[in-house]
Coordinates of C-alpha atoms in Angstrom, one line a residue:
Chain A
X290 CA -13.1 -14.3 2.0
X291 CA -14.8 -17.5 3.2
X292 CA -11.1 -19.5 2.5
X293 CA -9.5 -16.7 4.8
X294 CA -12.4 -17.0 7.8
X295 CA -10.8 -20.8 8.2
X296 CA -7.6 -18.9 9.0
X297 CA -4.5 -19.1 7.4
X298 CA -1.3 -17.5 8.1
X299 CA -0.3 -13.7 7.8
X300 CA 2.4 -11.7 8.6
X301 CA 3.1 -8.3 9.0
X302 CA 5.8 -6.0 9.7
X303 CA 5.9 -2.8 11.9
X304 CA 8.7 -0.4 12.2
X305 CA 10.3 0.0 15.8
X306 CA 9.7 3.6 17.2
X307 CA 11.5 6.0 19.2
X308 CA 10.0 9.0 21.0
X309 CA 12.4 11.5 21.4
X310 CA 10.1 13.8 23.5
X311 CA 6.6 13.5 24.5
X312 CA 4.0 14.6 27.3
X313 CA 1.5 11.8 28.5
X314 CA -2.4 12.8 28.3
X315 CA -4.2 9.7 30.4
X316 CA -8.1 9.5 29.6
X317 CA -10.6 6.9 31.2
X318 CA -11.6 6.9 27.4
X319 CA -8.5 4.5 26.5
X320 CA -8.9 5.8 22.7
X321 CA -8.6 9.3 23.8
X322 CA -5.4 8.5 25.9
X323 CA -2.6 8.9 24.5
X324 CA 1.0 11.1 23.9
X325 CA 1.7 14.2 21.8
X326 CA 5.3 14.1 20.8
X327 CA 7.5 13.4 18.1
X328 CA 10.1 10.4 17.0
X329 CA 11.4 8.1 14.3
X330 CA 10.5 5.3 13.2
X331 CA 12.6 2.3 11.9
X332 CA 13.5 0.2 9.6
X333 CA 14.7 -2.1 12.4
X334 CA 11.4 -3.5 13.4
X335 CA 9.2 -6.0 14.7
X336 CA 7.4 -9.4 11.9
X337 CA 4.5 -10.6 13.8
X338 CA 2.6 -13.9 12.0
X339 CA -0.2 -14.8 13.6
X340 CA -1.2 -18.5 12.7
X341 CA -4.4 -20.7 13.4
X342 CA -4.1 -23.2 16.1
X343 CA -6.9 -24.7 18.0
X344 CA -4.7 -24.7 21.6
X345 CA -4.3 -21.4 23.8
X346 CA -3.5 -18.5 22.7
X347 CA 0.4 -18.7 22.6
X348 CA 3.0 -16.0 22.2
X349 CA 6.6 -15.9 21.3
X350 CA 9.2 -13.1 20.9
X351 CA 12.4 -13.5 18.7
X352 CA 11.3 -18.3 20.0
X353 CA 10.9 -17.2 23.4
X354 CA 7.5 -17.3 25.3
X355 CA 6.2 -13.7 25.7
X356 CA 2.7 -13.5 27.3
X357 CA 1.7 -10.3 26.3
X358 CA -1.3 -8.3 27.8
X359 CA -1.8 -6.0 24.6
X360 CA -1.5 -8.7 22.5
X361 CA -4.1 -10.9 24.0
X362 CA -6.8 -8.4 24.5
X363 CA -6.1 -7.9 20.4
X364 CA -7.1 -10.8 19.9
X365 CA -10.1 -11.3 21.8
X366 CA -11.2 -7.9 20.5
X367 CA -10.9 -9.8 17.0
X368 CA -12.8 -12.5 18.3
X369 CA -10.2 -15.1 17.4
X370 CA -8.0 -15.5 21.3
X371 CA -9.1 -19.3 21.4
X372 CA -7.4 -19.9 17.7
X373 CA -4.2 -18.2 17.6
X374 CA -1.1 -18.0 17.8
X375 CA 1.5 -15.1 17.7
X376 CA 5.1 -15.5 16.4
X377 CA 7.3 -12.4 16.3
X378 CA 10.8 -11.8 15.7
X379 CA 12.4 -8.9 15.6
X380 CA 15.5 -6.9 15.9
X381 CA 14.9 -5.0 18.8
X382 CA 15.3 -5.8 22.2
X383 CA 12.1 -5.6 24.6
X384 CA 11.7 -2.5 27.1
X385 CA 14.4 -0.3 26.1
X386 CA 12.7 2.2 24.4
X387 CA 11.9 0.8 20.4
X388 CA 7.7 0.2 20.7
X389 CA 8.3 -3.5 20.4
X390 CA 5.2 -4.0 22.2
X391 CA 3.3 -1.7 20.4
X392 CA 4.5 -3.0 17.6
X393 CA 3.3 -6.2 18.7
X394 CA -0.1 -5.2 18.9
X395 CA -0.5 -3.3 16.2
X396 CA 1.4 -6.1 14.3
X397 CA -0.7 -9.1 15.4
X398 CA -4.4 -6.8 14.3
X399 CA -3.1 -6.5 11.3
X400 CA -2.0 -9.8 10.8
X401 CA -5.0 -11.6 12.7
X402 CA -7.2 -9.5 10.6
X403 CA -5.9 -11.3 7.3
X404 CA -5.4 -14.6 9.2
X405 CA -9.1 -14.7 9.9
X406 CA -10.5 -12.4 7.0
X407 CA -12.0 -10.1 10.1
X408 CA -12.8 -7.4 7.4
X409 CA -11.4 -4.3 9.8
X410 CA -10.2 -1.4 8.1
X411 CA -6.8 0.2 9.1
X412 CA -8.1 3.2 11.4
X413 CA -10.3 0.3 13.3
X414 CA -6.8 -1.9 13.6
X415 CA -4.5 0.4 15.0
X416 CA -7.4 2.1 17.2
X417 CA -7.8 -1.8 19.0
X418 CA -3.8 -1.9 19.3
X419 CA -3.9 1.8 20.6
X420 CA -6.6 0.8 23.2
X421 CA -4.9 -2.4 24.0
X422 CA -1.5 -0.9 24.6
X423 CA -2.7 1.7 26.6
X424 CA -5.0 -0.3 29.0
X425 CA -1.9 -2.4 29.4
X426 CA 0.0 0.4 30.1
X427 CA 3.1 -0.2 27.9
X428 CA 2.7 2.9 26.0
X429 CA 0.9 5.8 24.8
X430 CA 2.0 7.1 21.6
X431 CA 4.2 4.0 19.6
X432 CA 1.3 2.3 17.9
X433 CA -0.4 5.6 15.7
X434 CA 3.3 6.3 15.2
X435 CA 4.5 3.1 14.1
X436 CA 1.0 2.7 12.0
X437 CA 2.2 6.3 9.8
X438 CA 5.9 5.8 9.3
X439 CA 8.3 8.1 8.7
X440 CA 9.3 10.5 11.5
X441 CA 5.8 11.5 12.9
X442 CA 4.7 14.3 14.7
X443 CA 1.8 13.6 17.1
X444 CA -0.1 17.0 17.6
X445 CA -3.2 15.5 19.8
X446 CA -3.1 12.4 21.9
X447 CA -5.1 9.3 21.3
X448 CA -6.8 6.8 18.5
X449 CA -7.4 7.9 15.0
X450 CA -10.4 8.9 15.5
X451 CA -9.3 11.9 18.2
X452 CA -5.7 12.0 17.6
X453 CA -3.8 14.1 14.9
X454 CA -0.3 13.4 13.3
X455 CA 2.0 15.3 11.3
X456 CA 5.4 14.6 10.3
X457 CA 9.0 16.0 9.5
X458 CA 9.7 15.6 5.8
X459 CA 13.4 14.0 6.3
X460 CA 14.6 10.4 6.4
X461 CA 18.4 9.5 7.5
X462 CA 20.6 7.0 8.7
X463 CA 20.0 6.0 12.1
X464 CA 22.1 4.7 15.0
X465 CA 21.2 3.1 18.2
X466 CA 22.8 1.5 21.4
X467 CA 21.1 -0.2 24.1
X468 CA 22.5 0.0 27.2
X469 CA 20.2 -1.4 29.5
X470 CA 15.8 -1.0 30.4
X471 CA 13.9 1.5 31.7
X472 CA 9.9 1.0 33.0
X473 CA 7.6 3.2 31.2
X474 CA 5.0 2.5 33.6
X475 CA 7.6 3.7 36.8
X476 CA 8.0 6.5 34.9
X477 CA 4.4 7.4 34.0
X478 CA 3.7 6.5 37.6
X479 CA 6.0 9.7 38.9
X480 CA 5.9 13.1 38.4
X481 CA 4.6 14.0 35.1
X482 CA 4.3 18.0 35.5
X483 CA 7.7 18.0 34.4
X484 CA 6.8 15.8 31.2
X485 CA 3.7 17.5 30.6
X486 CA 6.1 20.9 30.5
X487 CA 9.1 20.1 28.9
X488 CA 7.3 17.9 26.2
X489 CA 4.9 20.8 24.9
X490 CA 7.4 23.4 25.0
X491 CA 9.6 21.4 22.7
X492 CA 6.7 20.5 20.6
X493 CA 5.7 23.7 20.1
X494 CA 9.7 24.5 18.4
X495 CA 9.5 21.6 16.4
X496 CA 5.9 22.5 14.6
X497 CA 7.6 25.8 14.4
X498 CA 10.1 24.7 12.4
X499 CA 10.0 20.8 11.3
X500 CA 13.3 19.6 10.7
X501 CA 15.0 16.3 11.9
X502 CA 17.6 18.9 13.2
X503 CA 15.3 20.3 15.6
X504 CA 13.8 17.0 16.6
X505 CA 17.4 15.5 18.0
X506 CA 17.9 19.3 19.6
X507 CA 14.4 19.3 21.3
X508 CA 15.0 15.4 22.5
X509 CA 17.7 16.6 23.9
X510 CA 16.7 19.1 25.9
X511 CA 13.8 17.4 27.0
X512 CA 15.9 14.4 28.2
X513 CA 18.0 17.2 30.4
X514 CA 15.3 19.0 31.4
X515 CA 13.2 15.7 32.8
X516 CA 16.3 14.5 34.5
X517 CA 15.8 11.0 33.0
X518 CA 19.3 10.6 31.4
X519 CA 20.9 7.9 33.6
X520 CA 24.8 8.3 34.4
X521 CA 25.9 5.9 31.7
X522 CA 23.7 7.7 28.7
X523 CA 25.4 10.7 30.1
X524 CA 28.6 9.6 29.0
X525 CA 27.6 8.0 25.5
X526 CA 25.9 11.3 25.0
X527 CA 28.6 13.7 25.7
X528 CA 30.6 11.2 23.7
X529 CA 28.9 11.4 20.9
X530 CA 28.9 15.6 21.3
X531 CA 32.6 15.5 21.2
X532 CA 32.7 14.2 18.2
X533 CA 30.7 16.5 16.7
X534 CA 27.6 14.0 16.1
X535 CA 23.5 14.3 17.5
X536 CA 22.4 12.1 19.6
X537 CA 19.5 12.1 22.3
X538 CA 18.0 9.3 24.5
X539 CA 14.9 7.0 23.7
X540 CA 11.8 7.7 26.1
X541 CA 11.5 5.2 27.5
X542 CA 14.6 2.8 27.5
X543 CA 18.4 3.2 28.3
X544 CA 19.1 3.8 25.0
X545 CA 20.8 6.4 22.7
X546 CA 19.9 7.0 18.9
X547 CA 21.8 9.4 16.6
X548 CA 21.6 10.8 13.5
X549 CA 23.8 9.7 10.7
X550 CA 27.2 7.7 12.0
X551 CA 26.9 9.9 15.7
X552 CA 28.1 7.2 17.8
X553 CA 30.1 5.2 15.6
X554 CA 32.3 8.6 14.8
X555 CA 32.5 8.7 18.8
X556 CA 34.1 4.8 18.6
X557 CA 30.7 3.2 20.2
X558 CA 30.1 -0.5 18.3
X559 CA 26.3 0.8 17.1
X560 CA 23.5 -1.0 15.6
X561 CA 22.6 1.0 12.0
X562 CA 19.0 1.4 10.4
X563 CA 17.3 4.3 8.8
X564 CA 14.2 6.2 9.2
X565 CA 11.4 3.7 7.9
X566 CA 8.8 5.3 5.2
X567 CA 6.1 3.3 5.3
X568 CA 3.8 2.4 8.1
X569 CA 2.8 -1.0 9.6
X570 CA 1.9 -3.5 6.3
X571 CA 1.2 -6.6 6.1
X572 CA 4.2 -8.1 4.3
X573 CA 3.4 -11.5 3.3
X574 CA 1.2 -11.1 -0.1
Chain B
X116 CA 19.9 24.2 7.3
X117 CA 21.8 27.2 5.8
X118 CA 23.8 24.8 3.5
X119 CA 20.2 24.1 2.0
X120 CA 19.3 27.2 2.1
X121 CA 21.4 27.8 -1.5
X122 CA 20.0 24.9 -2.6
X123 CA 20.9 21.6 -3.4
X124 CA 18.9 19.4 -6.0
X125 CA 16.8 16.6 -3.7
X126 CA 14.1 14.0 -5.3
X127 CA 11.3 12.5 -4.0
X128 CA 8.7 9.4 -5.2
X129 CA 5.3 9.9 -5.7
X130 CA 3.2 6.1 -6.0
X131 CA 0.8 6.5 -8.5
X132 CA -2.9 6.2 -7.7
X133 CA -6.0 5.1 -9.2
X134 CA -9.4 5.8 -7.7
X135 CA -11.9 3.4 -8.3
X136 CA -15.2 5.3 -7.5
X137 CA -15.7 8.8 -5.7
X138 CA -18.1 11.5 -5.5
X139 CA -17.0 15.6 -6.1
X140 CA -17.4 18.3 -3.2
X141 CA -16.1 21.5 -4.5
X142 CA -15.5 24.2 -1.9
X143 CA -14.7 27.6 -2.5
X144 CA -11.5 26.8 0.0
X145 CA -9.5 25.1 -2.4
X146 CA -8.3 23.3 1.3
X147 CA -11.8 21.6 2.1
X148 CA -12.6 21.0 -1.6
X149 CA -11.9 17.6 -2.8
X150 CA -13.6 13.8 -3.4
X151 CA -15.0 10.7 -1.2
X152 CA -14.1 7.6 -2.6
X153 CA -11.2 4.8 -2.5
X154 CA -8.4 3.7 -5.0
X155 CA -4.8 1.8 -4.6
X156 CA -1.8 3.6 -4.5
X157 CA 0.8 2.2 -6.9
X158 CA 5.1 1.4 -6.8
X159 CA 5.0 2.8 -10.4
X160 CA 4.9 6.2 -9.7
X161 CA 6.8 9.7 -10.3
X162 CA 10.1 10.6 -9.6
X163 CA 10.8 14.1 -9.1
X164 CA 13.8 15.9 -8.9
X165 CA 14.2 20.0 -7.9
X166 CA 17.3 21.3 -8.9
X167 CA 18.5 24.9 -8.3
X168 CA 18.5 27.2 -11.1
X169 CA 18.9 31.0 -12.9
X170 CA 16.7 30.4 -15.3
X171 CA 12.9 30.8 -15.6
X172 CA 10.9 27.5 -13.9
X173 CA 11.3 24.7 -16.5
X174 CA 9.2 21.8 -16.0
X175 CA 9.8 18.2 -17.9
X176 CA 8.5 15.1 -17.7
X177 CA 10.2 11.9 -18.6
X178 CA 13.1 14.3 -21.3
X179 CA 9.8 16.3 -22.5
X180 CA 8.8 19.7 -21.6
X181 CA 5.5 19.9 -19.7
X182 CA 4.5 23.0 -18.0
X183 CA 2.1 22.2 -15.4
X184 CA -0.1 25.1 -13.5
X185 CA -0.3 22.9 -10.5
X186 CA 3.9 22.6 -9.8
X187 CA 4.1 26.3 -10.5
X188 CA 2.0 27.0 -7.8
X189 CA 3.5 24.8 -5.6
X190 CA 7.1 26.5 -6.7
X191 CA 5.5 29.9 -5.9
X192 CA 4.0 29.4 -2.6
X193 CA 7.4 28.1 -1.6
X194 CA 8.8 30.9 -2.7
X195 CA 11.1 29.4 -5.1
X196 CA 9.8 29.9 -8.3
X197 CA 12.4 31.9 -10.0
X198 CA 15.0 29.5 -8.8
X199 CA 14.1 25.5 -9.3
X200 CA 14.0 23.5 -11.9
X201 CA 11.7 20.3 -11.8
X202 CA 12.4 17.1 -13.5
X203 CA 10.0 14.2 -13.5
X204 CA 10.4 10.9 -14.2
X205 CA 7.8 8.4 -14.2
X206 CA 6.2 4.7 -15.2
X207 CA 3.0 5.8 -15.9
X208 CA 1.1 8.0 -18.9
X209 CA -0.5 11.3 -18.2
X210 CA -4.1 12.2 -18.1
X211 CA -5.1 8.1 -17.9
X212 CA -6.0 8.0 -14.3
X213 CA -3.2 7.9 -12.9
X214 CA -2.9 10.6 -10.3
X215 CA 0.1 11.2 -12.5
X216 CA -0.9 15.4 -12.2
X217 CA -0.9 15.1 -8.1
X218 CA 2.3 13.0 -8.0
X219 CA 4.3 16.1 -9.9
X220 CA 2.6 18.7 -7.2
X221 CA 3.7 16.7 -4.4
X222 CA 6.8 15.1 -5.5
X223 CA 7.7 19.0 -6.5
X224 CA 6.4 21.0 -2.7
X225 CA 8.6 17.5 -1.1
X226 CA 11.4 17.9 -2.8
X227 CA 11.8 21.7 -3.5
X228 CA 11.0 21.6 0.3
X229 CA 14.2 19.9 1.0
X230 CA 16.2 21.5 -1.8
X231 CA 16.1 25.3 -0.1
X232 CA 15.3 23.9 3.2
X233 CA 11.8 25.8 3.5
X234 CA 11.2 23.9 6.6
X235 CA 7.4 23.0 6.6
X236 CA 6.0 19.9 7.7
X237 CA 4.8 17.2 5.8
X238 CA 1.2 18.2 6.4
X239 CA 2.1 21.7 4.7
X240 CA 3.6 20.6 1.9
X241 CA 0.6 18.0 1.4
X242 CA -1.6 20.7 1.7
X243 CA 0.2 23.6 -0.7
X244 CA 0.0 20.7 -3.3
X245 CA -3.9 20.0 -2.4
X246 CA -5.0 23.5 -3.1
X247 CA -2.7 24.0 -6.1
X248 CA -4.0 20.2 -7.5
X249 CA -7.8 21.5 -6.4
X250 CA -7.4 25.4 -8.3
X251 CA -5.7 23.5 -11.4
X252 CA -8.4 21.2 -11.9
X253 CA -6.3 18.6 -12.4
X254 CA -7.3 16.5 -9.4
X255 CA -9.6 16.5 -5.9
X256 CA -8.3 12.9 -4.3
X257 CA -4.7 11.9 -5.9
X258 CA -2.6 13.9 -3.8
X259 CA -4.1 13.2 0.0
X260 CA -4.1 9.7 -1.3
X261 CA -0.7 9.8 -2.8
X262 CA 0.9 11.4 0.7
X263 CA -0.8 8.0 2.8
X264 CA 0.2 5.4 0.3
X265 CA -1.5 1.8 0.7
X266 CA -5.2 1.3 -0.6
X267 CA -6.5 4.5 1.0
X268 CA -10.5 5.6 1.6
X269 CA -11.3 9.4 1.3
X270 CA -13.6 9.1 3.8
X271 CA -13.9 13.1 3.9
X272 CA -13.0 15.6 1.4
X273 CA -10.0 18.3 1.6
X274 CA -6.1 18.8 2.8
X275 CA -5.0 17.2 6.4
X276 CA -7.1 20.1 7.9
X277 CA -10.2 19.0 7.1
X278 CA -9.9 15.7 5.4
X279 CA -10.4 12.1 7.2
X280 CA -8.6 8.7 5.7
X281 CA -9.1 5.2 6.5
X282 CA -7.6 2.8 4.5
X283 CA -8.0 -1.5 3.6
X284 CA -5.2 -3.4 5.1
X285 CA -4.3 -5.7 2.4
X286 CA -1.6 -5.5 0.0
X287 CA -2.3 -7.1 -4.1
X288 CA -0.5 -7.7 -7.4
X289 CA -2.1 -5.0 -9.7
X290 CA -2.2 -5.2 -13.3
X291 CA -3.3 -2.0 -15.8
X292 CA -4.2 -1.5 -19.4
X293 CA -3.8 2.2 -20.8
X294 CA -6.2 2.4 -24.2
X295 CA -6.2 6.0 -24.0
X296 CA -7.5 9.8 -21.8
X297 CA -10.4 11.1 -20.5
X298 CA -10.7 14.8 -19.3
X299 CA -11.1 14.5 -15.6
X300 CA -12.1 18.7 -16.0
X301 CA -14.9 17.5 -18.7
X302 CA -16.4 14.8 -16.4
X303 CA -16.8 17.4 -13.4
X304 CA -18.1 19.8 -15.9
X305 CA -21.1 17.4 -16.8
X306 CA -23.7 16.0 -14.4
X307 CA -22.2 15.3 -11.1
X308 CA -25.2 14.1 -9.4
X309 CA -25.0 10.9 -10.7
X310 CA -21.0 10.8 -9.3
X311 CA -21.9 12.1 -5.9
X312 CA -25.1 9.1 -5.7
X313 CA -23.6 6.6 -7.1
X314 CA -20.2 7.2 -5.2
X315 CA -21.6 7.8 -1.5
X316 CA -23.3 4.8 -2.2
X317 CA -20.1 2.4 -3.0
X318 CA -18.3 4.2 -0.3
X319 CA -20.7 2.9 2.8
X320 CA -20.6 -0.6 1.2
X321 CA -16.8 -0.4 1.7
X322 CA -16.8 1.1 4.8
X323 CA -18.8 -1.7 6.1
X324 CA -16.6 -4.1 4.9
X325 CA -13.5 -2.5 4.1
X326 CA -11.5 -5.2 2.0
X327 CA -9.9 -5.0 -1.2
X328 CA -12.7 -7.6 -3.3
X329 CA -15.3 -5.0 -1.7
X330 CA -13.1 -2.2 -3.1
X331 CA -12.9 -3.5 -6.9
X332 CA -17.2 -4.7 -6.7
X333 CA -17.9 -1.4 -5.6
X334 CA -15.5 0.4 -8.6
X335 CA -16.9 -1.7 -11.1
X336 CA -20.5 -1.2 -9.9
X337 CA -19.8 2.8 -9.9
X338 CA -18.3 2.7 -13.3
X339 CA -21.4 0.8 -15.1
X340 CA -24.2 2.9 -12.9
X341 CA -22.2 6.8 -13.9
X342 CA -21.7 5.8 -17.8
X343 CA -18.3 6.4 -17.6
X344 CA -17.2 2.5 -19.7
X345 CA -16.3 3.5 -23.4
X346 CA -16.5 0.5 -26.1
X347 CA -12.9 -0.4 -25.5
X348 CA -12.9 -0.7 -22.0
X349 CA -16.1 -2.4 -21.7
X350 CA -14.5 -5.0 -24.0
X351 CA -11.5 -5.2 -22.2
X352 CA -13.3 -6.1 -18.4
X353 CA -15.9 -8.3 -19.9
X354 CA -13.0 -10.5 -21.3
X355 CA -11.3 -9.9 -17.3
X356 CA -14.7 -11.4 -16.3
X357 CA -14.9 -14.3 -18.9
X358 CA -11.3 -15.2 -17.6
X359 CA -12.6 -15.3 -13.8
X360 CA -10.5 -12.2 -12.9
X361 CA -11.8 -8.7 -11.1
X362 CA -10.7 -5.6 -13.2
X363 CA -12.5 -1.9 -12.9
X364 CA -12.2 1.4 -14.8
X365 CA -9.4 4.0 -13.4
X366 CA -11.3 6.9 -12.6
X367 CA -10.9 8.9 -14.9
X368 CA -8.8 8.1 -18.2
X369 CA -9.3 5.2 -20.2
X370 CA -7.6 3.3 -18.2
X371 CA -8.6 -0.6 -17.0
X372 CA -7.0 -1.9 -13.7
X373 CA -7.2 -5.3 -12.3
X374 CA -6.2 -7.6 -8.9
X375 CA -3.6 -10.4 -9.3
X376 CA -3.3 -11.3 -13.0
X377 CA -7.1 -10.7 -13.8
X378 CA -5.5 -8.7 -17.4
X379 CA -2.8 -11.0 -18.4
X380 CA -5.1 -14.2 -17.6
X381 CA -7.6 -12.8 -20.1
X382 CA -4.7 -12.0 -22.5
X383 CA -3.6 -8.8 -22.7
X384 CA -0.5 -7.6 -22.4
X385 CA -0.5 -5.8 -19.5
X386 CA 2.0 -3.7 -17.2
X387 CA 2.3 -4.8 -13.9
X388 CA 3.1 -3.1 -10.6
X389 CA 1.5 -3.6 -6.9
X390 CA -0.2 -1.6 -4.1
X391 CA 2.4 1.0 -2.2
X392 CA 2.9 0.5 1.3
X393 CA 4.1 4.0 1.5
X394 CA 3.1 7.5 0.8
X395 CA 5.2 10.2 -1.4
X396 CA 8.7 10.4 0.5
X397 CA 11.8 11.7 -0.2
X398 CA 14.1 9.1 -2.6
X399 CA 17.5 11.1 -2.4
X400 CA 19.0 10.7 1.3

């Protein structure tokens, strides 16, 4: 791999991720930190290159400059901060909910790792862009999520070496609309009892019965139960209930997803993707 | 899910996967029994279809019948073995290496799991088709590999319980030859020791440098040190070698696979297909 250790480009592509329930577990032990939960991923998601460059580290979202925490401290875990540089683009808007920066993170290990021929293996990839996300405090669940695909299941918080993942058997259309940002850290930073109760009590249905049916009823739920659905998800919700559809809110963003054609049946001008089956990949060989 | 509950056919893809070395470790729990070791998952793979049905449980592959003990277990612990019918189609020969046994188990629990809307998760229906792979003798690594997709490590034995993956992050062009079977049930029958040596030893070389050029060194070296090469298939990689390209023996059937174009450079005619990003997932929604 001597070619690779002079660096050349790589890119790679993880799915955006929405929790639709979750309860936070903090650790000291950033690898054991983490969420249990469940969401979907999709195929709307998140192409990070990382490229050799001999100036500062340098970071762009969708040609905009986007200094990343989680993203830095990946690459100067790889050893490589001084010689790269991060392009992403994406479809999904920042801080409303999709795991964009965990998909950042995840995306540039897996991506610096080619770049530079670091010789990592998966678990050790996504357990730096775990640790990174979580000591910048952006999120606690996305990046094992978005490294499985599919519509995982997260039965025990934290790194792959201490967390454990299952996952609902389904894929489906998906629909989304962003109505505005929410701060995961403001909300991590208030009362979690409620998150800590609501979140395993709807984990505990959807293990009992593992359907994508059951994941939209339990997000649900948990979003009314938490109190975090803002007066203008309210209204797209109960839209979207009228019209027969399922729909629950994205933790954390001010965003709705639904199942199949939800909100376009309730007349709402959505963005469509489906259920992604693969996790992160490196999408450039 | 009552709609499902009287059935509807549903289909799910199965990659195809070819170990490259591994060592045995039977259990009496057909759940912690299984194999060490590392392979690629494959986009030629098994499509399976389970369709309702009065009849008796009638198996085919590709138009043929092909009774398999391993699906009719999975049918029976689902409960739905006087009612499905299972039809597989699929790229790649039977008996050659090619996980091709494990593909049908899984691709049959998925699907039939979606057909009469038995509601397990995926870790369930990964593990139904584990045990039923592990008491048919058919298999101890395809399906656990064939449910994470990629270019997956066994780095311990057994269903999701008990078993612990890492995988390569790379992605390759991947060429195979097919010259004829090999009983995988005859080679475990024989003298294992030399497996389990030989197989621990390729796995900690790959584990400390996880990477795909470690991957095929270390199947190659495994395959020369356990006797395994016939005539033909030593002929075959010596000419892979002479032509500069990095081939191994598909463990087991007589089977050579190689990176890139490593066959067709050295001549052959050779079928070509690349490393699966994703693991066994439903094909029908």
């Amino acid at each position: 791999m001597s070619e690779q250790s002079r660096g050349a480009d790589a890119t790679a592509f993880v799915p955006g991720h929405v929790t639709g329930f979750f309860s936070p577990y903090p650790d000291d032990d950033p690898e054991r930190a983490g969420s249990r939960g469940a969401g979907v991923t999709l195929s709307d998601g998140v192409r990070v290159t990382v490229q050799p460059a001999d100036d500062a580290p340098r970071i762009t979202l969708d040609g905009e400059d986007c200094p990343m925490a989680a993203v830095e401290t990946v690459l100067s875990a790889l050893d490589v901060a001084d010689r790269a540089r991060v392009i992403a683009e994406g479809d999904l808007p920042l801080g409303t909910g999709f795991g964009v920066s965990g998909a950042m993170a995840l995306g540039t290990a897996l991506a610096a790792n080619r770049a530079f021929g670091c010789e990592r293996s998966t678990n050790a990839l996504v357990t730096l862009a775990h640790r990174a996300e979580v000591v910048a405090g952006t999120g606690l669940g996305d990046v094992v999520a978005q490294a499985r695909g599919g519509v995982p299941i997260r039965l025990d918080p934290g790194a792959p070496a201490h967390g454990r993942l299952d996952a609902v058997p389904e894929r489906a259309r998906v629909e989304y609309l962003t109505l505005g940002d929410l701060s995961t850290a403001a909300v991590l930073a208030g009362d979690t009892d409620r998150l800590v109760t609501a979140g395993e009590a709807a984990l505990s249905r959807l293990v009992d019965r593992p359907t994508l049916s059951t994941l939209l009823d339990e997000s649900r739920r948990f979003a009314d139960e938490t109190g975090l659905v803002t007066d203008r998800l309210a209204e797209v919700l109960s839209a979207v209930d009228d019209a027969g559809g399922r729909a629950s809110m994205a933790m954390l963003g001010e965003t709705v997803f639904a199942l199949g054609s939800g909100l376009s049946d309730a007349g709402y001008d959505a963005t469509v993707c489906r259920t992604y089956d693969a996790g992160a990949h490196l999408a450039d060989d």
